């Protein structure tokens, strides 16, 4: 088990224990809601026009299309939706498979079984990989349980999404120290199927001088891409770049609906505040550019390995324009590192660190509430958490929250 800080946790920590208890209560409530949705479902639908497991229908559809050798349908989003109508028999809105073609190497097994069995397998695998990545990185069992049963992880399951898988892969990749870290290299390469989550990883490796990890990951990624071209054809990549990505970009820039309240980026916050797509993009990239400059400056000056990782995880949530509430496990992972050592502190610093970690835990629910009430300030909350991570009392390398 690799621990980048070279440290395992101390014994029982009150804050972590209480936090875990609260997390388990909310997780039970979320699972019960999912069970109720299943019991009330009709066919594939939990409510009219909404598939059970929400976006999992895209995973299952894609798996079935790969197995049927209908690759040309996957990345032509209109054809993709037409195919879904053959078994949905009801309008379920705009749907597409938004991940690049080398993702097909991993998603096809979910088309082998029925819909609900595949959903269960997908959900369990996501939580298992999230837990594996957390332990591989060096989180204690208490920290890992908080992460695995967090509101973000539960939102990911309910939405049938990839956030748990992506966070687990990122944490496993962050555990890498050399070419002997084969699982970390593999995790980093697989994570390129969701590049908006792992795009800052090379920056940390550059700062740490891990050039061999960058080269090995790049080589393995190239092999995955070439294998996808060999198995699925180059046309899949042309359709992905020429059809799916433009449709996805158009949805983000001009689409309307509840999904807007699920994206905590500066871009979407500006859209919710009334700015047009071009103006919102300009504000986002100016903001993201400033955050990038700060990260580069701070990572180069930071000797604390745990703080480096916390800054990268939290900073990712500020820089990427395409992040949803079900991806916010990475924010919580960063906050758990910020929380380390809090029970040795007193006064306002202790209170601020606990507040920052609590906000990171609750943000998947707060994003929607803030957006619905016309106060889209989620990026500013994440920015505040990033600044708290810079406090010298945060991110103790010699203390972890809870039992190892």
mmCIF file of C-alpha atoms in Angstrom:
data_model
loop_
_atom_site.group_PDB
_atom_site.id
_atom_site.type_symbol
_atom_site.label_atom_id
_atom_site.label_comp_id
_atom_site.label_asym_id
_atom_site.label_seq_id
_atom_site.Cartn_x
_atom_site.Cartn_y
_atom_site.Cartn_z
ATOM 1 C CA UNK A 1 0.000 0.000 0.000
ATOM 2 C CA UNK A 2 1.562 3.257 -1.085
ATOM 3 C CA UNK A 3 1.310 6.281 1.217
ATOM 4 C CA UNK A 4 2.781 9.370 -0.487
ATOM 5 C CA UNK A 5 3.159 11.125 2.826
ATOM 6 C CA UNK A 6 4.901 8.111 4.278
ATOM 7 C CA UNK A 7 2.509 8.216 7.216
ATOM 8 C CA UNK A 8 -0.555 6.313 8.411
ATOM 9 C CA UNK A 9 -3.252 7.719 10.633
ATOM 10 C CA UNK A 10 -3.315 8.312 14.343
ATOM 11 C CA UNK A 11 -5.922 6.694 16.558
ATOM 12 C CA UNK A 12 -9.529 7.765 16.966
ATOM 13 C CA UNK A 13 -10.232 11.356 15.934
ATOM 14 C CA UNK A 14 -13.541 12.792 17.141
ATOM 15 C CA UNK A 15 -14.200 15.023 14.137
ATOM 16 C CA UNK A 16 -13.632 12.201 11.650
ATOM 17 C CA UNK A 17 -15.724 9.738 13.650
ATOM 18 C CA UNK A 18 -18.674 12.119 13.883
ATOM 19 C CA UNK A 19 -18.315 13.018 10.218
ATOM 20 C CA UNK A 20 -18.334 9.361 9.216
ATOM 21 C CA UNK A 21 -21.483 8.739 11.267
ATOM 22 C CA UNK A 22 -23.259 11.612 9.540
ATOM 23 C CA UNK A 23 -22.046 10.414 6.162
ATOM 24 C CA UNK A 24 -23.406 6.913 6.728
ATOM 25 C CA UNK A 25 -26.809 8.310 7.719
ATOM 26 C CA UNK A 26 -27.065 10.377 4.532
ATOM 27 C CA UNK A 27 -25.857 7.424 2.447
ATOM 28 C CA UNK A 28 -28.554 5.160 3.886
ATOM 29 C CA UNK A 29 -31.137 7.804 3.051
ATOM 30 C CA UNK A 30 -29.791 8.059 -0.530
ATOM 31 C CA UNK A 31 -29.813 4.270 -1.024
ATOM 32 C CA UNK A 32 -33.353 4.069 0.327
ATOM 33 C CA UNK A 33 -34.410 6.716 -2.194
ATOM 34 C CA UNK A 34 -32.827 4.662 -4.974
ATOM 35 C CA UNK A 35 -34.659 1.536 -3.806
ATOM 36 C CA UNK A 36 -37.926 3.451 -3.794
ATOM 37 C CA UNK A 37 -37.240 4.674 -7.334
ATOM 38 C CA UNK A 38 -36.606 1.081 -8.443
ATOM 39 C CA UNK A 39 -39.794 -0.207 -6.815
ATOM 40 C CA UNK A 40 -41.773 2.540 -8.496
ATOM 41 C CA UNK A 41 -40.154 2.156 -11.902
ATOM 42 C CA UNK A 42 -41.995 1.151 -15.040
ATOM 43 C CA UNK A 43 -39.845 -0.671 -17.557
ATOM 44 C CA UNK A 44 -36.643 1.349 -17.802
ATOM 45 C CA UNK A 45 -38.217 4.531 -16.439
ATOM 46 C CA UNK A 46 -38.279 5.672 -12.811
ATOM 47 C CA UNK A 47 -40.588 8.585 -13.671
ATOM 48 C CA UNK A 48 -41.975 9.696 -17.042
ATOM 49 C CA UNK A 49 -39.218 10.759 -19.466
ATOM 50 C CA UNK A 50 -36.462 9.834 -16.992
ATOM 51 C CA UNK A 51 -34.630 6.474 -17.087
ATOM 52 C CA UNK A 52 -33.845 4.746 -13.826
ATOM 53 C CA UNK A 53 -30.221 5.581 -13.075
ATOM 54 C CA UNK A 54 -30.451 8.677 -15.287
ATOM 55 C CA UNK A 55 -27.333 8.729 -17.477
ATOM 56 C CA UNK A 56 -26.590 5.046 -16.959
ATOM 57 C CA UNK A 57 -28.850 4.467 -19.941
ATOM 58 C CA UNK A 58 -25.977 5.835 -22.059
ATOM 59 C CA UNK A 59 -23.536 3.326 -20.568
ATOM 60 C CA UNK A 60 -25.860 0.410 -21.247
ATOM 61 C CA UNK A 61 -26.760 1.664 -24.723
ATOM 62 C CA UNK A 62 -23.098 2.057 -25.629
ATOM 63 C CA UNK A 63 -22.242 -1.420 -24.348
ATOM 64 C CA UNK A 64 -25.031 -2.950 -26.425
ATOM 65 C CA UNK A 65 -23.982 -1.051 -29.538
ATOM 66 C CA UNK A 66 -20.365 -2.179 -29.186
ATOM 67 C CA UNK A 67 -21.466 -5.796 -28.834
ATOM 68 C CA UNK A 68 -23.748 -5.380 -31.872
ATOM 69 C CA UNK A 69 -20.800 -3.970 -33.865
ATOM 70 C CA UNK A 70 -22.818 -0.791 -34.437
ATOM 71 C CA UNK A 71 -19.920 1.543 -33.668
ATOM 72 C CA UNK A 72 -21.045 4.043 -36.303
ATOM 73 C CA UNK A 73 -24.160 4.754 -34.229
ATOM 74 C CA UNK A 74 -22.401 5.611 -30.968
ATOM 75 C CA UNK A 75 -20.864 8.955 -31.864
ATOM 76 C CA UNK A 76 -23.639 10.252 -34.123
ATOM 77 C CA UNK A 77 -25.800 11.478 -31.322
ATOM 78 C CA UNK A 78 -29.044 11.619 -33.310
ATOM 79 C CA UNK A 79 -28.605 7.988 -34.372
ATOM 80 C CA UNK A 80 -27.667 7.133 -30.790
ATOM 81 C CA UNK A 81 -30.946 8.586 -29.508
ATOM 82 C CA UNK A 82 -32.927 6.911 -32.289
ATOM 83 C CA UNK A 83 -31.522 3.553 -31.203
ATOM 84 C CA UNK A 84 -32.486 4.260 -27.588
ATOM 85 C CA UNK A 85 -36.070 4.796 -28.687
ATOM 86 C CA UNK A 86 -36.199 1.162 -29.848
ATOM 87 C CA UNK A 87 -36.352 0.057 -26.210
ATOM 88 C CA UNK A 88 -37.381 3.219 -24.329
ATOM 89 C CA UNK A 89 -40.504 4.031 -26.354
ATOM 90 C CA UNK A 90 -40.602 7.458 -24.729
ATOM 91 C CA UNK A 91 -38.760 10.749 -25.143
ATOM 92 C CA UNK A 92 -35.903 10.841 -22.624
ATOM 93 C CA UNK A 93 -34.288 14.048 -23.835
ATOM 94 C CA UNK A 94 -30.884 14.694 -25.354
ATOM 95 C CA UNK A 95 -28.572 11.725 -24.846
ATOM 96 C CA UNK A 96 -25.079 10.912 -26.086
ATOM 97 C CA UNK A 97 -21.930 8.983 -25.205
ATOM 98 C CA UNK A 98 -19.569 11.844 -24.376
ATOM 99 C CA UNK A 99 -16.385 9.860 -23.696
ATOM 100 C CA UNK A 100 -13.734 9.318 -26.400
ATOM 101 C CA UNK A 101 -13.605 6.041 -28.363
ATOM 102 C CA UNK A 102 -10.939 4.350 -26.252
ATOM 103 C CA UNK A 103 -13.587 4.317 -23.496
ATOM 104 C CA UNK A 104 -15.340 1.629 -25.548
ATOM 105 C CA UNK A 105 -12.558 -0.762 -24.539
ATOM 106 C CA UNK A 106 -13.932 -0.680 -20.997
ATOM 107 C CA UNK A 107 -17.671 -0.069 -21.322
ATOM 108 C CA UNK A 108 -18.753 -2.969 -23.566
ATOM 109 C CA UNK A 109 -19.156 -5.560 -20.735
ATOM 110 C CA UNK A 110 -22.079 -3.562 -19.347
ATOM 111 C CA UNK A 111 -24.082 -4.484 -22.420
ATOM 112 C CA UNK A 112 -23.840 -8.189 -21.633
ATOM 113 C CA UNK A 113 -26.590 -8.270 -19.010
ATOM 114 C CA UNK A 114 -30.011 -6.785 -18.420
ATOM 115 C CA UNK A 115 -30.378 -3.106 -17.590
ATOM 116 C CA UNK A 116 -30.824 -3.320 -13.821
ATOM 117 C CA UNK A 117 -28.141 -5.964 -13.304
ATOM 118 C CA UNK A 118 -25.712 -3.845 -15.313
ATOM 119 C CA UNK A 119 -26.645 -0.770 -13.248
ATOM 120 C CA UNK A 120 -25.923 -2.634 -10.015
ATOM 121 C CA UNK A 121 -22.579 -3.859 -11.355
ATOM 122 C CA UNK A 122 -21.691 -0.334 -12.556
ATOM 123 C CA UNK A 123 -22.538 1.185 -9.171
ATOM 124 C CA UNK A 124 -20.623 -1.373 -7.114
ATOM 125 C CA UNK A 125 -17.608 -1.155 -9.419
ATOM 126 C CA UNK A 126 -17.569 2.634 -9.101
ATOM 127 C CA UNK A 127 -17.579 2.518 -5.304
ATOM 128 C CA UNK A 128 -14.996 -0.279 -5.255
ATOM 129 C CA UNK A 129 -12.627 1.639 -7.511
ATOM 130 C CA UNK A 130 -13.148 4.806 -5.479
ATOM 131 C CA UNK A 131 -12.267 2.894 -2.326
ATOM 132 C CA UNK A 132 -9.292 1.213 -3.976
ATOM 133 C CA UNK A 133 -7.926 4.523 -5.218
ATOM 134 C CA UNK A 134 -8.343 6.137 -1.803
ATOM 135 C CA UNK A 135 -6.501 3.314 -0.024
ATOM 136 C CA UNK A 136 -3.854 3.104 -2.750
ATOM 137 C CA UNK A 137 -3.193 6.805 -2.284
ATOM 138 C CA UNK A 138 -2.888 6.483 1.482
ATOM 139 C CA UNK A 139 -6.231 7.533 2.957
ATOM 140 C CA UNK A 140 -7.154 5.807 6.217
ATOM 141 C CA UNK A 141 -10.168 3.525 6.434
ATOM 142 C CA UNK A 142 -12.159 6.316 8.089
ATOM 143 C CA UNK A 143 -11.255 8.818 5.379
ATOM 144 C CA UNK A 144 -11.968 6.239 2.685
ATOM 145 C CA UNK A 145 -15.416 5.463 4.139
ATOM 146 C CA UNK A 146 -16.282 9.179 4.284
ATOM 147 C CA UNK A 147 -15.320 9.475 0.626
ATOM 148 C CA UNK A 148 -17.075 6.302 -0.573
ATOM 149 C CA UNK A 149 -20.364 7.077 1.184
ATOM 150 C CA UNK A 150 -20.286 10.848 0.621
ATOM 151 C CA UNK A 151 -23.119 12.834 -0.996
ATOM 152 C CA UNK A 152 -20.997 13.164 -4.153
ATOM 153 C CA UNK A 153 -20.560 9.391 -4.410
ATOM 154 C CA UNK A 154 -24.263 8.805 -3.810
ATOM 155 C CA UNK A 155 -25.178 11.453 -6.402
ATOM 156 C CA UNK A 156 -22.910 9.661 -8.853
ATOM 157 C CA UNK A 157 -24.722 6.360 -8.298
ATOM 158 C CA UNK A 158 -28.167 7.932 -8.624
ATOM 159 C CA UNK A 159 -27.055 9.639 -11.825
ATOM 160 C CA UNK A 160 -25.475 6.507 -13.307
ATOM 161 C CA UNK A 161 -22.326 8.530 -13.862
ATOM 162 C CA UNK A 162 -18.544 8.096 -13.969
ATOM 163 C CA UNK A 163 -17.487 10.383 -11.105
ATOM 164 C CA UNK A 164 -16.653 7.592 -8.642
ATOM 165 C CA UNK A 165 -14.602 5.737 -11.228
ATOM 166 C CA UNK A 166 -12.761 8.904 -12.243
ATOM 167 C CA UNK A 167 -11.935 9.941 -8.676
ATOM 168 C CA UNK A 168 -10.684 6.458 -7.844
ATOM 169 C CA UNK A 169 -8.475 6.429 -10.931
ATOM 170 C CA UNK A 170 -7.098 9.890 -10.144
ATOM 171 C CA UNK A 171 -6.237 8.964 -6.560
ATOM 172 C CA UNK A 172 -4.582 5.736 -7.710
ATOM 173 C CA UNK A 173 -2.591 7.720 -10.273
ATOM 174 C CA UNK A 174 -1.525 10.235 -7.612
ATOM 175 C CA UNK A 175 -0.031 7.370 -5.604
ATOM 176 C CA UNK A 176 2.550 6.793 -8.343
ATOM 177 C CA UNK A 177 6.184 7.466 -7.517
ATOM 178 C CA UNK A 178 8.164 5.591 -10.188
ATOM 179 C CA UNK A 179 7.896 3.200 -13.121
ATOM 180 C CA UNK A 180 7.322 0.429 -10.609
ATOM 181 C CA UNK A 181 3.940 2.039 -9.838
ATOM 182 C CA UNK A 182 2.254 0.071 -12.618
ATOM 183 C CA UNK A 183 -1.276 0.425 -11.272
ATOM 184 C CA UNK A 184 -0.819 4.203 -11.046
ATOM 185 C CA UNK A 185 0.365 4.412 -14.652
ATOM 186 C CA UNK A 186 -2.540 2.262 -15.808
ATOM 187 C CA UNK A 187 -4.987 4.388 -13.799
ATOM 188 C CA UNK A 188 -3.642 7.620 -15.278
ATOM 189 C CA UNK A 189 -3.885 6.253 -18.817
ATOM 190 C CA UNK A 190 -7.454 4.969 -18.339
ATOM 191 C CA UNK A 191 -8.415 8.314 -16.789
ATOM 192 C CA UNK A 192 -7.870 9.959 -20.188
ATOM 193 C CA UNK A 193 -11.361 8.701 -21.096
ATOM 194 C CA UNK A 194 -12.518 11.535 -18.803
ATOM 195 C CA UNK A 195 -9.762 14.117 -19.413
ATOM 196 C CA UNK A 196 -11.471 16.984 -17.575
ATOM 197 C CA UNK A 197 -10.738 15.201 -14.277
ATOM 198 C CA UNK A 198 -7.072 14.279 -14.688
ATOM 199 C CA UNK A 199 -5.733 17.082 -16.882
ATOM 200 C CA UNK A 200 -3.730 18.702 -14.031
ATOM 201 C CA UNK A 201 -1.964 15.454 -13.093
ATOM 202 C CA UNK A 202 0.953 16.080 -15.517
ATOM 203 C CA UNK A 203 1.498 19.478 -13.863
ATOM 204 C CA UNK A 204 2.113 17.845 -10.483
ATOM 205 C CA UNK A 205 4.376 15.229 -12.029
ATOM 206 C CA UNK A 206 6.371 17.966 -13.782
ATOM 207 C CA UNK A 207 6.783 19.851 -10.502
ATOM 208 C CA UNK A 208 7.967 16.633 -8.845
ATOM 209 C CA UNK A 209 10.224 15.705 -11.771
ATOM 210 C CA UNK A 210 8.339 12.457 -12.502
ATOM 211 C CA UNK A 211 9.189 12.480 -16.202
ATOM 212 C CA UNK A 212 9.222 8.684 -16.420
ATOM 213 C CA UNK A 213 5.622 8.545 -15.177
ATOM 214 C CA UNK A 214 4.577 11.099 -17.787
ATOM 215 C CA UNK A 215 6.323 9.169 -20.565
ATOM 216 C CA UNK A 216 4.931 5.794 -19.481
ATOM 217 C CA UNK A 217 1.401 7.167 -19.148
ATOM 218 C CA UNK A 218 1.652 8.873 -22.531
ATOM 219 C CA UNK A 219 2.859 5.653 -24.153
ATOM 220 C CA UNK A 220 0.108 3.545 -22.596
ATOM 221 C CA UNK A 221 -2.524 6.118 -23.556
ATOM 222 C CA UNK A 222 -1.270 6.082 -27.141
ATOM 223 C CA UNK A 223 -1.550 2.287 -27.135
ATOM 224 C CA UNK A 224 -5.157 2.493 -25.924
ATOM 225 C CA UNK A 225 -6.030 5.017 -28.621
ATOM 226 C CA UNK A 226 -4.374 2.935 -31.346
ATOM 227 C CA UNK A 227 -6.120 -0.190 -30.082
ATOM 228 C CA UNK A 228 -9.458 1.632 -30.274
ATOM 229 C CA UNK A 229 -8.702 2.643 -33.865
ATOM 230 C CA UNK A 230 -7.789 -0.944 -34.720
ATOM 231 C CA UNK A 231 -10.902 -2.435 -33.110
ATOM 232 C CA UNK A 232 -13.497 0.261 -33.788
ATOM 233 C CA UNK A 233 -12.099 2.137 -36.775
ATOM 234 C CA UNK A 234 -10.892 5.701 -37.278
ATOM 235 C CA UNK A 235 -14.414 6.831 -38.169
ATOM 236 C CA UNK A 236 -15.413 6.536 -34.515
ATOM 237 C CA UNK A 237 -12.835 9.210 -33.676
ATOM 238 C CA UNK A 238 -13.951 11.385 -36.579
ATOM 239 C CA UNK A 239 -17.574 11.147 -35.430
ATOM 240 C CA UNK A 240 -16.579 11.836 -31.833
ATOM 241 C CA UNK A 241 -14.666 14.977 -32.814
ATOM 242 C CA UNK A 242 -17.060 16.095 -35.530
ATOM 243 C CA UNK A 243 -20.464 15.248 -34.023
ATOM 244 C CA UNK A 244 -20.465 14.366 -30.330
ATOM 245 C CA UNK A 245 -18.097 17.052 -29.056
ATOM 246 C CA UNK A 246 -19.811 19.892 -30.988
ATOM 247 C CA UNK A 247 -23.207 18.692 -29.714
ATOM 248 C CA UNK A 248 -21.873 18.578 -26.159
ATOM 249 C CA UNK A 249 -20.343 22.053 -26.481
ATOM 250 C CA UNK A 250 -23.615 23.416 -27.870
ATOM 251 C CA UNK A 251 -25.500 21.914 -24.923
ATOM 252 C CA UNK A 252 -23.165 23.573 -22.433
ATOM 253 C CA UNK A 253 -23.274 26.959 -24.202
ATOM 254 C CA UNK A 254 -26.912 27.197 -25.198
ATOM 255 C CA UNK A 255 -28.770 24.388 -23.443
ATOM 256 C CA UNK A 256 -31.390 25.116 -20.803
ATOM 257 C CA UNK A 257 -32.758 22.971 -18.024
ATOM 258 C CA UNK A 258 -32.034 21.449 -14.609
ATOM 259 C CA UNK A 259 -28.537 20.315 -15.677
ATOM 260 C CA UNK A 260 -27.428 23.943 -15.384
ATOM 261 C CA UNK A 261 -27.907 23.739 -11.602
ATOM 262 C CA UNK A 262 -25.600 20.690 -11.444
ATOM 263 C CA UNK A 263 -22.421 22.354 -12.749
ATOM 264 C CA UNK A 264 -20.351 24.319 -10.204
ATOM 265 C CA UNK A 265 -18.013 25.926 -12.753
ATOM 266 C CA UNK A 266 -17.498 29.652 -13.160
ATOM 267 C CA UNK A 267 -18.751 29.288 -16.734
ATOM 268 C CA UNK A 268 -22.135 27.906 -15.729
ATOM 269 C CA UNK A 269 -22.393 30.283 -12.781
ATOM 270 C CA UNK A 270 -22.003 33.180 -15.197
ATOM 271 C CA UNK A 271 -24.678 31.694 -17.467
ATOM 272 C CA UNK A 272 -27.018 31.396 -14.511
ATOM 273 C CA UNK A 273 -26.231 35.010 -13.644
ATOM 274 C CA UNK A 274 -27.511 36.044 -17.081
ATOM 275 C CA UNK A 275 -24.365 36.270 -19.211
ATOM 276 C CA UNK A 276 -24.303 34.902 -22.738
ATOM 277 C CA UNK A 277 -22.162 31.894 -23.630
ATOM 278 C CA UNK A 278 -19.271 33.944 -25.061
ATOM 279 C CA UNK A 279 -19.098 36.327 -22.117
ATOM 280 C CA UNK A 280 -19.410 33.439 -19.634
ATOM 281 C CA UNK A 281 -16.579 31.619 -21.414
ATOM 282 C CA UNK A 282 -14.383 34.712 -21.246
ATOM 283 C CA UNK A 283 -14.981 35.124 -17.521
ATOM 284 C CA UNK A 284 -14.368 31.433 -16.883
ATOM 285 C CA UNK A 285 -11.091 31.245 -18.764
ATOM 286 C CA UNK A 286 -9.795 34.445 -17.156
ATOM 287 C CA UNK A 287 -10.687 32.998 -13.739
ATOM 288 C CA UNK A 288 -9.254 29.569 -14.597
ATOM 289 C CA UNK A 289 -6.086 31.187 -15.956
ATOM 290 C CA UNK A 290 -5.557 33.051 -12.695
ATOM 291 C CA UNK A 291 -6.098 29.829 -10.730
ATOM 292 C CA UNK A 292 -3.590 28.022 -12.967
ATOM 293 C CA UNK A 293 -0.959 30.714 -12.413
ATOM 294 C CA UNK A 294 -1.528 30.458 -8.665
ATOM 295 C CA UNK A 295 -1.303 26.650 -8.744
ATOM 296 C CA UNK A 296 1.919 26.633 -10.732
ATOM 297 C CA UNK A 297 3.458 29.206 -8.372
ATOM 298 C CA UNK A 298 2.283 27.464 -5.225
ATOM 299 C CA UNK A 299 3.077 23.891 -6.277
ATOM 300 C CA UNK A 300 6.638 24.897 -7.117
ATOM 301 C CA UNK A 301 7.101 26.471 -3.667
ATOM 302 C CA UNK A 302 5.244 23.835 -1.650
ATOM 303 C CA UNK A 303 7.366 21.188 0.184
ATOM 304 C CA UNK A 304 4.320 19.493 1.737
ATOM 305 C CA UNK A 305 3.355 16.560 -0.519
ATOM 306 C CA UNK A 306 -0.154 16.335 0.951
ATOM 307 C CA UNK A 307 -0.820 20.013 0.361
ATOM 308 C CA UNK A 308 0.386 19.668 -3.240
ATOM 309 C CA UNK A 309 -2.206 16.961 -3.851
ATOM 310 C CA UNK A 310 -4.949 18.900 -2.057
ATOM 311 C CA UNK A 311 -4.244 21.962 -4.194
ATOM 312 C CA UNK A 312 -4.359 19.880 -7.368
ATOM 313 C CA UNK A 313 -7.640 18.162 -6.456
ATOM 314 C CA UNK A 314 -9.392 21.354 -5.376
ATOM 315 C CA UNK A 315 -7.879 23.383 -8.204
ATOM 316 C CA UNK A 316 -9.199 20.923 -10.783
ATOM 317 C CA UNK A 317 -12.734 21.816 -9.701
ATOM 318 C CA UNK A 318 -12.029 25.491 -10.427
ATOM 319 C CA UNK A 319 -10.201 25.192 -13.729
ATOM 320 C CA UNK A 320 -12.343 22.730 -15.689
ATOM 321 C CA UNK A 321 -15.514 24.202 -17.223
ATOM 322 C CA UNK A 322 -17.134 20.754 -17.452
ATOM 323 C CA UNK A 323 -17.683 19.363 -13.965
ATOM 324 C CA UNK A 324 -20.906 18.152 -12.327
ATOM 325 C CA UNK A 325 -22.020 17.540 -8.772
ATOM 326 C CA UNK A 326 -21.433 13.809 -9.224
ATOM 327 C CA UNK A 327 -17.734 14.545 -9.906
ATOM 328 C CA UNK A 328 -17.164 16.373 -6.622
ATOM 329 C CA UNK A 329 -15.602 13.400 -4.839
ATOM 330 C CA UNK A 330 -12.296 14.896 -5.977
ATOM 331 C CA UNK A 331 -13.102 18.088 -4.066
ATOM 332 C CA UNK A 332 -13.903 16.089 -0.942
ATOM 333 C CA UNK A 333 -10.681 14.084 -1.314
ATOM 334 C CA UNK A 334 -8.744 17.340 -1.294
ATOM 335 C CA UNK A 335 -10.725 18.580 1.714
ATOM 336 C CA UNK A 336 -9.967 15.387 3.642
ATOM 337 C CA UNK A 337 -6.274 16.174 3.234
ATOM 338 C CA UNK A 338 -6.910 19.748 4.415
ATOM 339 C CA UNK A 339 -8.622 18.324 7.506
ATOM 340 C CA UNK A 340 -5.625 16.269 8.566
ATOM 341 C CA UNK A 341 -4.373 17.364 11.962
ATOM 342 C CA UNK A 342 -7.431 19.487 12.780
ATOM 343 C CA UNK A 343 -7.900 17.856 16.195
ATOM 344 C CA UNK A 344 -4.515 19.189 17.279
ATOM 345 C CA UNK A 345 -5.697 22.753 16.597
ATOM 346 C CA UNK A 346 -7.727 25.275 18.547
ATOM 347 C CA UNK A 347 -9.465 28.550 17.895
ATOM 348 C CA UNK A 348 -10.497 30.137 14.605
ATOM 349 C CA UNK A 349 -8.099 28.120 12.422
ATOM 350 C CA UNK A 350 -9.674 24.865 13.579
ATOM 351 C CA UNK A 351 -13.154 26.258 12.932
ATOM 352 C CA UNK A 352 -12.239 27.505 9.446
ATOM 353 C CA UNK A 353 -10.700 24.190 8.406
ATOM 354 C CA UNK A 354 -13.699 22.202 9.673
ATOM 355 C CA UNK A 355 -16.057 24.602 7.874
ATOM 356 C CA UNK A 356 -14.119 24.260 4.608
ATOM 357 C CA UNK A 357 -14.179 20.462 4.798
ATOM 358 C CA UNK A 358 -17.884 20.483 5.634
ATOM 359 C CA UNK A 359 -18.651 22.709 2.656
ATOM 360 C CA UNK A 360 -16.713 20.387 0.350
ATOM 361 C CA UNK A 361 -18.746 17.442 1.671
ATOM 362 C CA UNK A 362 -22.086 19.242 1.285
ATOM 363 C CA UNK A 363 -21.411 21.069 -1.986
ATOM 364 C CA UNK A 364 -23.063 18.447 -4.251
ATOM 365 C CA UNK A 365 -26.347 19.404 -2.574
ATOM 366 C CA UNK A 366 -25.572 23.109 -2.146
ATOM 367 C CA UNK A 367 -24.783 23.664 -5.840
ATOM 368 C CA UNK A 368 -28.356 22.901 -6.882
ATOM 369 C CA UNK A 369 -29.928 24.876 -4.045
ATOM 370 C CA UNK A 370 -27.768 27.933 -4.675
ATOM 371 C CA UNK A 371 -28.475 27.810 -8.403
ATOM 372 C CA UNK A 372 -32.208 27.388 -7.895
ATOM 373 C CA UNK A 373 -32.291 30.402 -5.587
ATOM 374 C CA UNK A 374 -30.345 32.623 -7.984
ATOM 375 C CA UNK A 375 -27.115 32.615 -5.963
ATOM 376 C CA UNK A 376 -24.642 30.650 -8.152
ATOM 377 C CA UNK A 377 -21.587 31.173 -5.957
ATOM 378 C CA UNK A 378 -20.254 27.582 -5.949
ATOM 379 C CA UNK A 379 -16.936 28.558 -7.623
ATOM 380 C CA UNK A 380 -16.313 31.118 -4.894
ATOM 381 C CA UNK A 381 -16.941 28.464 -2.223
ATOM 382 C CA UNK A 382 -14.436 26.146 -3.940
ATOM 383 C CA UNK A 383 -11.953 29.032 -4.194
ATOM 384 C CA UNK A 384 -12.318 29.636 -0.455
ATOM 385 C CA UNK A 385 -11.609 25.940 0.199
ATOM 386 C CA UNK A 386 -8.484 26.223 -1.977
ATOM 387 C CA UNK A 387 -7.268 29.184 0.085
ATOM 388 C CA UNK A 388 -7.932 27.308 3.335
ATOM 389 C CA UNK A 389 -5.758 24.486 1.985
ATOM 390 C CA UNK A 390 -2.882 26.987 1.902
ATOM 391 C CA UNK A 391 -3.041 27.638 5.656
ATOM 392 C CA UNK A 392 0.157 26.336 7.288
ATOM 393 C CA UNK A 393 -1.927 24.473 9.896
ATOM 394 C CA UNK A 394 -3.810 22.487 7.209
ATOM 395 C CA UNK A 395 -2.728 19.294 5.440
ATOM 396 C CA UNK A 396 -0.544 17.901 8.222
ATOM 397 C CA UNK A 397 1.718 15.256 6.709
ATOM 398 C CA UNK A 398 2.214 13.510 10.043
ATOM 399 C CA UNK A 399 -1.446 13.166 11.004
ATOM 400 C CA UNK A 400 -4.398 11.533 9.243
ATOM 401 C CA UNK A 401 -8.043 11.590 10.209
ATOM 402 C CA UNK A 402 -9.214 8.374 11.811
ATOM 403 C CA UNK A 403 -7.781 4.908 12.087
ATOM 404 C CA UNK A 404 -5.560 3.541 9.392
#
